[in-house]
Every structure is written in C-alpha cells, then in structure tokens.
Amino acid sequence: MIRPQTVAYLLFLLLDATLGSELYPYPAHQFGSPRSERSVRDCHVTQNRSELFEVIDLNTDVTNTLEVKLFEDDVPQSDPHRYAYGHLAIVGSALQTLSFYEPDHSGSCVETHTTQRTVSFTSRQHHCLYATNGGFFDLKTGNCLGNLYSNGRLAVNGKGVMNPNFGILKNGTVITGYLTEQHVLQLDFESLVQGIIWLVRNGTNYVNESMVMECGDMQTTGTMEDFVSVVSARSAIGHDALGNVLLLHVEGKTRSRGINLYEFADLLLNHGFVNAINLDGGSSTAITHNLTLINYPSEHCTSDGAYRCEKEISSVICVHAPCKCVHGRCLDHVCHCDTGYTGESCDTLIECSSNCSNHGTCHQGECMCSAGWKGDTCQVEANLSSKELGVFLILVGLITILSITANVYYCLLNRSYKPTRHGEHSLQMKVGTDNSTPNILEMIDKEVTGGDDSYSEGDDTTFLLRT
C-alpha cells in the first residue's frame, strides 16, 4: 500500500516539473524588449538621463585578481522573513582575467541546435578559477539570446534589442546599459554579455525604470512583473566604484526560496555595486571555484529526481589566472610555450632525454648531435651509405676546387699592371722586408729590366709577362 507521504511527494515533483525553475519574461522564441531605440531614448529623456549606458575605467592597480566571499544577508521587509545567501566574486584586472564563453566550442551559440554544457564542464574546458552562468538562452534550441562577445569575437548579434549589456572594451573601459546594434558592431569589445533588467544604475535601484523600458504591451508587462517579483535563485554582473568587476549570485528555487529583483538590486547596493545587470537565474544558476561546484542547483537530476544537479546551459562567465608567459605567448588566457619550454607560465626548460647519449648537446629541448651520430637522442651511429659517401666526396671535391680558384683570383687581384715598351706589360711587385718569397706565378716567363734577374730587399722589381 502506498503511503500518503509518498503520494504527496510525487505530486510535489509533478507540480515542480510542470512549473519549472526557468525564469524568462518574454513569449517563446522572442528575446528582448520590443521597444525601439527611439522609444527607449524617449524614456531616458523623461528620466532626465542623456545616455543609454554608463562607463568607467577598469581597475588595474590590484594585487589580488580574484577574491571570493560567502555571505548571508537579511532581506528587509520580506514576508515571511527570509535570508539571502550566496557568493560574491571580486575580479581585478578583468581585461586580462575575464572571458565569456559559448558552450562546447566557438560558434555553438548560433547553431541550429546548440550543444549545451554545464558550468562545470566549461570551467574545466577553459581552466577557470571561478565560473558562473551567463546570458539567457532559447529553451528549445539552446541558442544564446542577446549580444555576446567572446575574447574579442562577436559570437551573437542581438540586433539592437533594448535590454541591458555589460561589456569590456579592449582599452579597459567598462560599459553597462542599453546598446544599439551600431554600438555593438563598431565598439571594440573584448567581452560582452546581455541580460534582462538593469538592476543598479549609478548607485541606485533601477528596476522600476528598467521594467518600463524593457516591456512592450500589457500582456508582456504582466509576464515581466512576474519575472521581477518572484523569488528565485539570481545572478548578476557589474562593477564597484574602483572599477573592479563583481559577480554575485543568490541561492534559491523559483517560487520557493531566494530573492526577487527589487530585493536583489538592494542587496547588490549593499555589496558595493555601482552598476549591475541581471543574468540568467533560476535553475540555470551554477558556480564553480577551483573547478568545484560550490552552490546548490535547483534542477532535478535526470537519473534520480530526488537529487539536484547542474543544468546544461549556454554562455558561461569565466575568471582565469593572470596569463604571464615567460617563454611563450598568451592565447585565450592560456600560455602557449616556445619550443623547449613547458609549464603554466612556460618557465620550465625541457631537458633532453638521456643527456643526448653523450653524443651531442641539448638546445631548447632538442638534441644537436655531434658528427657521426643521429637520432632523437643521438643514439644511432651515422654510418654513411655508398650513396651518401658519393655525395660527400663530390662535395669535398667541389670545396677543394673553389678554394684553389679563390687563391688564384686573390693573387691576381693583388698585382697592378702597366704598359711597357714593345707591347709588353709589366707587373709591379713590392718585395717586402720580411724575406718573403715571390709567388710561383710571378716567376714564370720573367725578364728583369736592365738584365739583372736578381732582386734585393726593399727594391721595386718588375717582372715582365710577354703578351
């Protein structure tokens, strides 16, 4: 006989699966506010704001590139009374340490059906010190929704939808807010992600203003109000007054525990956020630190519904260790070492195996073999074959001929000729005081002017070559 408790638990699982933990305020297959850029600009004029976005320079004067804090905060005026708990990551030198990745491989965000991965998978794939879920995605196709730049490459063009962005330009400028398609295509972004609801703007709670600008009609507004007011797990990215990038998440489960976006914005302000946008949350929320999952996902495991597992999602935000390559170059925040070096910083010289068998020297990890030896470790005696011997002898002969020719040419260049009587030419030579003997070529067919074929030290002697 089935116990009443078992029936109640099964009904709870059925209801939980029906409602789900996904948080999304727009109709299926639609992303972003249907409002035009002009409409959003008009809203900004009404609010006495001149720009669609806010900017600040990154903080580069830091000693710690990553600091992770665990918090438990009281949620004021919550009924019933609740606490918000989660993690805050403070990221310094974010231009060198922060990346936004597509799932599985480059280009996957816009494939017909995106191969989704967990945060843990992407964290291992890209060696992340800290990683969290990123932007929203299509629940049917898995396609990434909204703008996304990954390591300087435009992965997804959001086509100018008026929802908030958080990005870092290659010159170290941080941009938070609404961007036109022209902004996205023309500004030199290193990283960019798009969310829904600008939570904090210039140190103030900006949720109500965002709802106006990111909603289109009453039906959508109703969906947006539920998205904003329901308690759930939440994630955000932003920056503090110093220009450090901040990542914060709150644990929860949609409609059961967690925090709503009004409360979330106030919480961010308490933790030093100056600007912040809301990222994908609910069952997508997952955090890894040093390749270990550190939060409590709300997704039911497919293998056993009584337990909770990470959900496969799309884009992931990753914090790397600083890339300092001693003998190599940094590519996608990983050192690629020069020949002969290894290690995370390419600072370890690769030693040659077997000391090159004592028949060579080690150079950048490769054996340079002595004459007569060959092989990877100079372990093979290089006995010449008959063909190799023939080639060797030919080369020796050519070198010998070239050497003789060069000597003869040199001797001729060191003499000067001048006309004499009867069409003869004289070759002038200075006999040195070092008792040197004239070159043999100088002695051929010579006649000494004046009938004297002797010479003495210091004399200018003329040798006649008949022509």
Tab-separated table of C-alpha atoms in Angstrom:
chain	number	residue	atom	x	y	z
A	1	MET	CA	0.000	0.000	0.000
A	2	ILE	CA	1.332	3.449	-0.976
A	3	ARG	CA	1.771	5.788	1.952
A	4	PRO	CA	0.142	9.258	1.859
A	5	GLN	CA	3.573	10.868	2.263
A	6	THR	CA	4.780	9.149	-0.905
A	7	VAL	CA	1.746	10.345	-2.871
A	8	ALA	CA	2.276	13.889	-1.623
A	9	TYR	CA	5.929	13.799	-2.616
A	10	LEU	CA	5.109	12.517	-6.110
A	11	LEU	CA	2.502	15.264	-6.535
A	12	PHE	CA	5.091	17.806	-5.430
A	13	LEU	CA	7.573	16.538	-8.025
A	14	LEU	CA	4.900	16.658	-10.735
A	15	LEU	CA	3.927	20.208	-9.824
A	16	ASP	CA	7.570	21.242	-9.631
A	17	ALA	CA	8.309	19.776	-13.058
A	18	THR	CA	5.226	21.446	-14.541
A	19	LEU	CA	6.034	24.908	-13.230
A	20	GLY	CA	9.777	24.521	-13.704
A	21	SER	CA	12.512	26.763	-12.387
A	22	GLU	CA	13.152	28.693	-15.584
A	23	LEU	CA	12.946	32.469	-15.362
A	24	TYR	CA	12.015	34.209	-18.615
A	25	PRO	CA	9.722	37.213	-19.103
A	26	TYR	CA	9.084	37.103	-22.868
A	27	PRO	CA	6.951	34.862	-25.089
A	28	ALA	CA	8.588	31.734	-26.501
A	29	HIS	CA	11.078	32.317	-29.351
A	30	GLN	CA	11.286	36.031	-28.559
A	31	PHE	CA	14.112	37.757	-26.788
A	32	GLY	CA	14.290	41.281	-25.576
A	33	SER	CA	12.152	44.337	-25.361
A	34	PRO	CA	10.057	45.059	-28.470
A	35	ARG	CA	10.595	48.747	-27.816
A	36	SER	CA	12.607	50.679	-30.397
A	37	GLU	CA	15.788	52.604	-29.656
A	38	ARG	CA	13.787	55.849	-30.104
A	39	SER	CA	11.241	54.718	-27.524
A	40	VAL	CA	13.943	53.865	-25.000
A	41	ARG	CA	15.715	57.174	-25.656
A	42	ASP	CA	12.406	58.978	-25.034
A	43	CYS	CA	12.144	57.189	-21.696
A	44	HIS	CA	15.635	58.374	-20.821
A	45	VAL	CA	14.693	61.959	-21.631
A	46	THR	CA	11.677	61.626	-19.324
A	47	GLN	CA	14.045	60.403	-16.584
A	48	ASN	CA	16.471	63.284	-17.253
A	49	ARG	CA	19.205	60.907	-18.483
A	50	SER	CA	21.246	61.782	-21.559
A	51	GLU	CA	22.931	58.452	-22.302
A	52	LEU	CA	21.785	54.897	-22.854
A	53	PHE	CA	24.714	53.498	-20.881
A	54	GLU	CA	27.300	54.227	-18.170
A	55	VAL	CA	31.109	53.913	-18.466
A	56	ILE	CA	34.052	53.529	-16.088
A	57	ASP	CA	37.700	52.511	-16.457
A	58	LEU	CA	38.764	49.117	-15.143
A	59	ASN	CA	40.872	48.980	-12.019
A	60	THR	CA	44.335	47.706	-12.968
A	61	ASP	CA	46.130	48.626	-9.728
A	62	VAL	CA	45.380	45.376	-7.906
A	63	THR	CA	47.350	42.707	-6.100
A	64	ASN	CA	44.616	40.041	-5.987
A	65	THR	CA	42.942	39.174	-9.275
A	66	LEU	CA	40.200	37.132	-7.584
A	67	GLU	CA	38.607	37.250	-4.140
A	68	VAL	CA	35.575	35.080	-3.338
A	69	LYS	CA	33.339	35.828	-0.343
A	70	LEU	CA	30.438	33.875	1.146
A	71	PHE	CA	27.571	35.936	2.560
A	72	GLU	CA	24.277	35.513	4.405
A	73	ASP	CA	22.174	38.696	4.436
A	74	ASP	CA	18.870	39.598	5.997
A	75	VAL	CA	16.187	40.509	3.419
A	76	PRO	CA	14.406	43.561	4.903
A	77	GLN	CA	10.596	43.640	4.910
A	78	SER	CA	10.340	40.131	3.494
A	79	ASP	CA	7.179	38.278	4.499
A	80	PRO	CA	7.677	35.608	5.653
A	81	HIS	CA	11.097	36.721	6.789
A	82	ARG	CA	13.900	35.440	4.544
A	83	TYR	CA	17.660	35.425	4.325
A	84	ALA	CA	19.705	35.660	1.137
A	85	TYR	CA	22.904	33.667	0.960
A	86	GLY	CA	25.381	33.143	-1.847
A	87	HIS	CA	28.811	34.140	-3.162
A	88	LEU	CA	30.444	37.398	-4.222
A	89	ALA	CA	33.480	37.336	-6.536
A	90	ILE	CA	35.668	40.452	-6.854
A	91	VAL	CA	37.688	40.365	-10.081
A	92	GLY	CA	40.717	42.610	-10.564
A	93	SER	CA	42.475	43.260	-13.893
A	94	ALA	CA	39.395	41.867	-15.632
A	95	LEU	CA	40.672	42.676	-19.125
A	96	GLN	CA	43.351	40.009	-18.642
A	97	THR	CA	41.361	37.578	-16.478
A	98	LEU	CA	37.670	37.657	-17.528
A	99	SER	CA	36.122	35.814	-20.503
A	100	PHE	CA	32.622	34.994	-21.735
A	101	TYR	CA	32.421	31.596	-23.447
A	102	GLU	CA	29.992	29.804	-25.711
A	103	PRO	CA	29.149	26.231	-24.722
A	104	ASP	CA	31.339	23.426	-26.041
A	105	HIS	CA	33.027	25.293	-28.928
A	106	SER	CA	33.201	28.588	-30.793
A	107	GLY	CA	30.146	29.151	-32.965
A	108	SER	CA	27.888	26.824	-30.977
A	109	CYS	CA	25.639	29.676	-29.789
A	110	VAL	CA	24.080	30.133	-33.231
A	111	GLU	CA	23.972	26.551	-34.498
A	112	THR	CA	20.587	25.038	-35.378
A	113	HIS	CA	20.626	23.222	-32.060
A	114	THR	CA	23.241	24.448	-29.622
A	115	THR	CA	25.265	21.832	-27.758
A	116	GLN	CA	24.690	22.984	-24.197
A	117	ARG	CA	27.087	22.265	-21.357
A	118	THR	CA	27.161	22.671	-17.587
A	119	VAL	CA	29.186	25.402	-15.943
A	120	SER	CA	31.453	22.683	-14.512
A	121	PHE	CA	32.182	21.330	-17.999
A	122	THR	CA	33.049	24.757	-19.420
A	123	SER	CA	35.097	25.575	-16.326
A	124	ARG	CA	37.271	22.502	-16.836
A	125	GLN	CA	37.481	23.109	-20.574
A	126	HIS	CA	38.872	26.636	-20.157
A	127	HIS	CA	40.751	26.243	-16.836
A	128	CYS	CA	38.568	28.742	-14.959
A	129	LEU	CA	39.428	29.688	-11.387
A	130	TYR	CA	35.840	30.868	-10.957
A	131	ALA	CA	32.874	30.426	-13.314
A	132	THR	CA	29.172	31.231	-13.365
A	133	ASN	CA	26.213	31.042	-15.729
A	134	GLY	CA	25.948	33.868	-18.252
A	135	GLY	CA	23.200	35.186	-20.511
A	136	PHE	CA	19.769	33.799	-21.382
A	137	PHE	CA	19.109	31.087	-23.977
A	138	ASP	CA	16.279	29.616	-26.016
A	139	LEU	CA	14.731	26.780	-24.001
A	140	LYS	CA	14.029	24.701	-27.142
A	141	THR	CA	17.093	25.213	-29.339
A	142	GLY	CA	19.626	26.191	-26.679
A	143	ASN	CA	20.696	29.194	-28.793
A	144	CYS	CA	22.280	32.058	-26.855
A	145	LEU	CA	19.989	35.089	-26.665
A	146	GLY	CA	21.242	38.653	-26.818
A	147	ASN	CA	24.643	40.119	-27.559
A	148	LEU	CA	27.754	38.077	-26.800
A	149	TYR	CA	31.431	38.848	-27.409
A	150	SER	CA	33.905	36.092	-26.576
A	151	ASN	CA	37.612	37.035	-26.399
A	152	GLY	CA	37.210	39.860	-28.901
A	153	ARG	CA	34.964	37.910	-31.303
A	154	LEU	CA	31.288	38.704	-31.896
A	155	ALA	CA	29.577	35.388	-31.173
A	156	VAL	CA	25.953	36.626	-31.192
A	157	ASN	CA	24.452	39.827	-32.574
A	158	GLY	CA	21.374	40.747	-30.541
A	159	LYS	CA	20.174	43.038	-33.364
A	160	GLY	CA	19.842	46.058	-31.101
A	161	VAL	CA	17.208	44.773	-28.664
A	162	MET	CA	16.821	47.229	-25.795
A	163	ASN	CA	17.939	45.125	-22.858
A	164	PRO	CA	20.965	45.893	-20.650
A	165	ASN	CA	24.506	44.860	-21.546
A	166	PHE	CA	27.722	44.528	-19.581
A	167	GLY	CA	30.919	44.717	-21.605
A	168	ILE	CA	34.637	45.495	-21.510
A	169	LEU	CA	36.370	47.282	-24.377
A	170	LYS	CA	39.908	46.358	-25.366
A	171	ASN	CA	41.139	49.685	-23.985
A	172	GLY	CA	39.882	48.745	-20.485
A	173	THR	CA	36.623	50.719	-20.493
A	174	VAL	CA	33.582	49.071	-18.847
A	175	ILE	CA	30.165	49.761	-20.405
A	176	THR	CA	26.860	48.997	-18.655
A	177	GLY	CA	23.448	49.661	-20.175
A	178	TYR	CA	21.469	49.732	-23.403
A	179	LEU	CA	23.374	49.425	-26.693
A	180	THR	CA	22.226	49.888	-30.267
A	181	GLU	CA	23.307	47.412	-32.947
A	182	GLN	CA	25.664	50.103	-34.230
A	183	HIS	CA	27.320	50.271	-30.799
A	184	VAL	CA	27.768	46.511	-30.731
A	185	LEU	CA	29.293	46.333	-34.203
A	186	GLN	CA	31.531	49.406	-34.049
A	187	LEU	CA	32.865	49.483	-30.485
A	188	ASP	CA	35.986	47.402	-29.891
A	189	PHE	CA	34.686	44.884	-27.340
A	190	GLU	CA	36.812	42.216	-25.727
A	191	SER	CA	33.868	40.779	-23.747
A	192	LEU	CA	30.127	41.487	-23.787
A	193	VAL	CA	27.008	39.792	-22.410
A	194	GLN	CA	23.349	40.846	-22.413
A	195	GLY	CA	20.806	40.280	-19.650
A	196	ILE	CA	17.279	41.322	-18.715
A	197	ILE	CA	16.642	44.210	-16.280
A	198	TRP	CA	19.232	46.829	-15.425
A	199	LEU	CA	19.304	46.304	-11.672
A	200	VAL	CA	21.604	49.055	-10.410
A	201	ARG	CA	22.444	52.289	-12.205
A	202	ASN	CA	24.890	54.810	-10.803
A	203	GLY	CA	24.382	53.537	-7.276
A	204	THR	CA	20.564	53.455	-7.325
A	205	ASN	CA	17.924	50.727	-7.607
A	206	TYR	CA	16.888	50.891	-11.276
A	207	VAL	CA	14.396	48.000	-11.504
A	208	ASN	CA	11.194	50.033	-11.948
A	209	GLU	CA	12.714	52.192	-14.706
A	210	SER	CA	14.043	49.103	-16.476
A	211	MET	CA	10.651	47.418	-16.429
A	212	VAL	CA	9.152	50.378	-18.293
A	213	MET	CA	11.830	50.363	-20.967
A	214	GLU	CA	12.131	46.599	-21.393
A	215	CYS	CA	8.399	45.868	-21.720
A	216	GLY	CA	6.163	46.324	-24.760
A	217	ASP	CA	2.451	45.774	-24.112
A	218	MET	CA	0.228	44.881	-21.145
A	219	GLN	CA	0.459	41.144	-21.741
A	220	THR	CA	4.260	41.257	-21.787
A	221	THR	CA	4.236	43.630	-18.840
A	222	GLY	CA	2.312	41.101	-16.816
A	223	THR	CA	4.906	38.437	-17.638
A	224	MET	CA	7.702	40.855	-16.790
A	225	GLU	CA	6.145	41.719	-13.436
A	226	ASP	CA	6.064	38.046	-12.515
A	227	PHE	CA	9.685	37.674	-13.657
A	228	VAL	CA	10.714	40.582	-11.419
A	229	SER	CA	8.648	39.823	-8.318
A	230	VAL	CA	9.003	36.031	-7.991
A	231	VAL	CA	11.576	34.701	-5.509
A	232	SER	CA	14.261	32.546	-7.091
A	233	ALA	CA	17.978	31.990	-7.477
A	234	ARG	CA	19.550	35.090	-9.039
A	235	SER	CA	22.817	36.057	-10.763
A	236	ALA	CA	24.294	39.456	-11.627
A	237	ILE	CA	27.405	41.053	-13.092
A	238	GLY	CA	28.552	44.636	-12.544
A	239	HIS	CA	31.314	46.776	-11.109
A	240	ASP	CA	32.181	48.779	-7.990
A	241	ALA	CA	33.362	52.386	-7.651
A	242	LEU	CA	37.015	51.368	-8.136
A	243	GLY	CA	36.416	49.625	-11.450
A	244	ASN	CA	36.600	46.051	-10.166
A	245	VAL	CA	34.227	43.615	-11.858
A	246	LEU	CA	31.790	41.987	-9.412
A	247	LEU	CA	29.898	38.697	-9.809
A	248	LEU	CA	27.195	37.816	-7.296
A	249	HIS	CA	24.632	35.040	-7.033
A	250	VAL	CA	21.901	34.217	-4.519
A	251	GLU	CA	20.816	30.643	-3.821
A	252	GLY	CA	17.179	29.763	-4.386
A	253	LYS	CA	14.470	27.893	-6.226
A	254	THR	CA	11.787	29.570	-8.301
A	255	ARG	CA	8.596	30.309	-6.285
A	256	SER	CA	10.033	28.532	-3.255
A	257	ARG	CA	13.100	30.348	-1.875
A	258	GLY	CA	15.526	33.024	-2.912
A	259	ILE	CA	15.023	36.683	-3.716
A	260	ASN	CA	13.084	38.921	-6.133
A	261	LEU	CA	14.732	41.535	-8.345
A	262	TYR	CA	13.726	44.525	-6.207
A	263	GLU	CA	15.383	42.871	-3.233
A	264	PHE	CA	18.264	41.699	-5.393
A	265	ALA	CA	19.097	45.263	-6.514
A	266	ASP	CA	19.139	46.461	-2.886
A	267	LEU	CA	21.396	43.546	-1.961
A	268	LEU	CA	23.821	44.459	-4.750
A	269	LEU	CA	23.952	48.040	-3.497
A	270	ASN	CA	24.849	46.766	-0.018
A	271	HIS	CA	27.772	44.842	-1.545
A	272	GLY	CA	29.220	47.851	-3.356
A	273	PHE	CA	27.764	47.585	-6.858
A	274	VAL	CA	27.569	50.876	-8.775
A	275	ASN	CA	26.145	49.376	-11.975
A	276	ALA	CA	24.791	45.864	-12.477
A	277	ILE	CA	22.594	43.834	-14.829
A	278	ASN	CA	20.555	40.714	-14.175
A	279	LEU	CA	21.768	37.484	-15.781
A	280	ASP	CA	20.043	34.156	-16.304
A	281	GLY	CA	18.987	32.672	-12.957
A	282	GLY	CA	16.598	30.087	-11.555
A	283	SER	CA	17.671	26.529	-12.340
A	284	SER	CA	20.462	27.826	-14.602
A	285	THR	CA	22.368	29.202	-11.606
A	286	ALA	CA	25.657	27.370	-11.026
A	287	ILE	CA	29.012	28.475	-9.589
A	288	THR	CA	32.391	26.737	-9.633
A	289	HIS	CA	35.516	27.744	-7.729
A	290	ASN	CA	38.780	25.939	-8.440
A	291	LEU	CA	36.828	23.509	-10.645
A	292	THR	CA	34.477	22.568	-7.785
A	293	LEU	CA	30.726	23.277	-7.741
A	294	ILE	CA	30.068	25.498	-4.701
A	295	ASN	CA	26.350	26.356	-4.951
A	296	TYR	CA	23.150	24.295	-4.667
A	297	PRO	CA	21.443	23.923	-8.073
A	298	SER	CA	17.650	23.577	-8.161
A	299	GLU	CA	17.443	21.345	-11.256
A	300	HIS	CA	16.289	17.760	-10.633
A	301	CYS	CA	18.792	15.114	-11.699
A	302	THR	CA	17.589	13.095	-14.689
A	303	SER	CA	18.999	9.904	-13.178
A	304	ASP	CA	17.295	10.380	-9.821
A	305	GLY	CA	14.702	13.108	-9.290
A	306	ALA	CA	15.211	13.086	-5.536
A	307	TYR	CA	18.587	14.808	-6.036
A	308	ARG	CA	19.661	18.095	-7.612
A	309	CYS	CA	22.122	18.546	-10.469
A	310	GLU	CA	23.598	21.265	-12.648
A	311	LYS	CA	21.585	22.247	-15.666
A	312	GLU	CA	23.160	22.334	-19.111
A	313	ILE	CA	23.142	25.956	-20.233
A	314	SER	CA	24.704	28.134	-22.911
A	315	SER	CA	27.092	31.048	-22.222
A	316	VAL	CA	29.422	30.961	-19.202
A	317	ILE	CA	31.427	33.706	-17.478
A	318	CYS	CA	34.956	32.584	-16.610
A	319	VAL	CA	37.694	34.102	-14.420
A	320	HIS	CA	41.239	32.969	-15.275
A	321	ALA	CA	44.540	33.211	-13.515
A	322	PRO	CA	46.647	36.057	-14.955
A	323	CYS	CA	48.411	34.934	-18.114
A	324	LYS	CA	52.159	35.520	-17.545
A	325	CYS	CA	54.155	33.657	-20.161
A	326	VAL	CA	57.936	33.761	-19.590
A	327	HIS	CA	58.851	31.887	-22.792
A	328	GLY	CA	55.666	31.857	-24.841
A	329	ARG	CA	52.562	33.836	-25.790
A	330	CYS	CA	49.133	34.176	-24.232
A	331	LEU	CA	46.203	32.940	-26.332
A	332	ASP	CA	42.677	32.850	-24.877
A	333	HIS	CA	44.189	33.281	-21.392
A	334	VAL	CA	46.415	30.175	-21.727
A	335	CYS	CA	50.203	30.217	-22.245
A	336	HIS	CA	51.394	28.541	-25.431
A	337	CYS	CA	55.081	27.788	-24.857
A	338	ASP	CA	58.041	28.306	-27.172
A	339	THR	CA	59.942	25.230	-28.318
A	340	GLY	CA	61.885	23.740	-25.453
A	341	TYR	CA	59.751	25.132	-22.610
A	342	THR	CA	56.783	23.869	-20.618
A	343	GLY	CA	54.666	24.724	-17.557
A	344	GLU	CA	51.662	27.008	-16.990
A	345	SER	CA	53.923	30.062	-17.357
A	346	CYS	CA	56.307	28.445	-19.890
A	347	ASP	CA	59.125	28.893	-17.382
A	348	THR	CA	60.453	25.316	-17.245
A	349	LEU	CA	63.182	24.260	-19.671
A	350	ILE	CA	62.578	20.844	-21.200
A	351	GLU	CA	65.599	18.621	-20.539
A	352	CYS	CA	66.818	16.361	-23.326
A	353	SER	CA	66.331	12.641	-22.748
A	354	SER	CA	69.390	10.563	-21.799
A	355	ASN	CA	71.611	13.650	-21.988
A	356	CYS	CA	71.721	13.130	-25.764
A	357	SER	CA	73.532	9.808	-25.187
A	358	ASN	CA	76.716	11.851	-24.590
A	359	HIS	CA	76.952	12.345	-28.356
A	360	GLY	CA	75.514	15.841	-28.658
A	361	THR	CA	74.301	18.967	-26.905
A	362	CYS	CA	70.802	19.916	-25.732
A	363	HIS	CA	69.274	23.067	-27.271
A	364	GLN	CA	65.690	24.113	-26.355
A	365	GLY	CA	64.759	20.547	-25.574
A	366	GLU	CA	66.189	19.058	-28.780
A	367	CYS	CA	69.463	17.143	-29.216
A	368	MET	CA	72.021	18.641	-31.611
A	369	CYS	CA	74.104	15.570	-32.487
A	370	SER	CA	77.869	15.500	-32.919
A	371	ALA	CA	79.376	14.429	-36.244
A	372	GLY	CA	78.858	10.741	-36.849
A	373	TRP	CA	75.700	10.432	-34.719
A	374	LYS	CA	71.982	10.826	-35.354
A	375	GLY	CA	68.550	10.096	-33.825
A	376	ASP	CA	66.282	11.904	-31.379
A	377	THR	CA	68.799	11.354	-28.585
A	378	CYS	CA	71.924	10.952	-30.793
A	379	GLN	CA	71.841	7.248	-30.053
A	380	VAL	CA	72.435	5.979	-33.614
A	381	GLU	CA	75.893	5.911	-35.221
A	382	ALA	CA	75.666	7.669	-38.554
A	383	ASN	CA	77.445	5.197	-40.919
A	384	LEU	CA	77.388	6.593	-44.441
A	385	SER	CA	75.799	4.508	-47.200
A	386	SER	CA	77.528	4.234	-50.602
A	387	LYS	CA	75.196	6.902	-51.969
A	388	GLU	CA	75.820	9.227	-49.016
A	389	LEU	CA	79.592	8.617	-49.345
A	390	GLY	CA	79.499	9.541	-53.041
A	391	VAL	CA	77.682	12.765	-52.323
A	392	PHE	CA	80.163	13.529	-49.556
A	393	LEU	CA	83.194	13.043	-51.871
A	394	ILE	CA	81.638	15.232	-54.548
A	395	LEU	CA	81.105	17.976	-52.027
A	396	VAL	CA	84.705	17.686	-50.821
A	397	GLY	CA	85.947	17.940	-54.423
A	398	LEU	CA	83.836	20.995	-55.139
A	399	ILE	CA	85.057	22.708	-51.973
A	400	THR	CA	88.701	21.964	-52.974
A	401	ILE	CA	88.259	23.407	-56.478
A	402	LEU	CA	86.577	26.502	-55.128
A	403	SER	CA	89.387	27.005	-52.632
A	404	ILE	CA	92.116	26.810	-55.332
A	405	THR	CA	90.194	29.134	-57.638
A	406	ALA	CA	89.756	31.657	-54.858
A	407	ASN	CA	93.516	31.634	-54.097
A	408	VAL	CA	94.451	32.233	-57.736
A	409	TYR	CA	91.930	35.023	-58.075
A	410	TYR	CA	93.216	36.626	-54.893
A	411	CYS	CA	96.797	36.598	-56.196
A	412	LEU	CA	95.808	38.291	-59.440
A	413	LEU	CA	93.871	40.975	-57.640
A	414	ASN	CA	96.947	41.891	-55.576
A	415	ARG	CA	99.017	42.996	-58.633
A	416	SER	CA	98.822	46.138	-60.721
A	417	TYR	CA	99.672	46.108	-64.452
A	418	LYS	CA	101.076	48.950	-66.581
A	419	PRO	CA	102.205	49.207	-70.258
A	420	THR	CA	105.980	48.999	-71.162
A	421	ARG	CA	107.920	49.065	-74.366
A	422	HIS	CA	107.308	46.755	-77.313
A	423	GLY	CA	103.754	45.941	-76.228
A	424	GLU	CA	104.884	44.190	-73.086
A	425	HIS	CA	103.105	44.627	-69.779
A	426	SER	CA	104.908	44.958	-66.514
A	427	LEU	CA	103.698	43.544	-63.237
A	428	GLN	CA	104.811	45.664	-60.291
A	429	MET	CA	105.546	43.921	-57.048
A	430	LYS	CA	106.928	45.258	-53.836
A	431	VAL	CA	109.378	42.841	-52.336
A	432	GLY	CA	108.851	43.129	-48.612
A	433	THR	CA	111.403	43.303	-45.908
A	434	ASP	CA	110.113	40.149	-44.326
A	435	ASN	CA	112.214	37.956	-46.660
A	436	SER	CA	109.021	36.659	-48.280
A	437	THR	CA	109.434	34.595	-51.431
A	438	PRO	CA	107.645	35.734	-54.606
A	439	ASN	CA	104.637	33.719	-55.598
A	440	ILE	CA	105.400	30.957	-58.075
A	441	LEU	CA	103.214	32.648	-60.704
A	442	GLU	CA	105.452	35.694	-60.530
A	443	MET	CA	108.477	33.625	-61.562
A	444	ILE	CA	107.020	32.342	-64.825
A	445	ASP	CA	108.476	33.832	-68.084
A	446	LYS	CA	110.009	36.812	-66.306
A	447	GLU	CA	112.721	39.135	-67.571
A	448	VAL	CA	114.218	41.606	-65.199
A	449	THR	CA	114.575	45.055	-66.686
A	450	GLY	CA	118.262	46.002	-67.162
A	451	GLY	CA	119.391	42.374	-67.500
A	452	ASP	CA	119.522	41.853	-63.795
A	453	ASP	CA	117.343	38.929	-62.695
A	454	SER	CA	118.203	39.306	-59.066
A	455	TYR	CA	116.361	41.337	-56.514
A	456	SER	CA	117.108	42.653	-53.079
A	457	GLU	CA	115.066	43.626	-50.075
A	458	GLY	CA	113.251	46.911	-50.438
A	459	ASP	CA	113.653	47.103	-54.257
A	460	ASP	CA	110.788	47.677	-56.656
A	461	THR	CA	111.229	44.793	-59.052
A	462	THR	CA	109.476	44.500	-62.402
A	463	PHE	CA	108.526	41.089	-63.713
A	464	LEU	CA	107.672	41.114	-67.440
A	465	LEU	CA	104.938	38.900	-68.800
A	466	ARG	CA	105.061	38.660	-72.559
A	467	THR	CA	101.768	39.353	-74.293
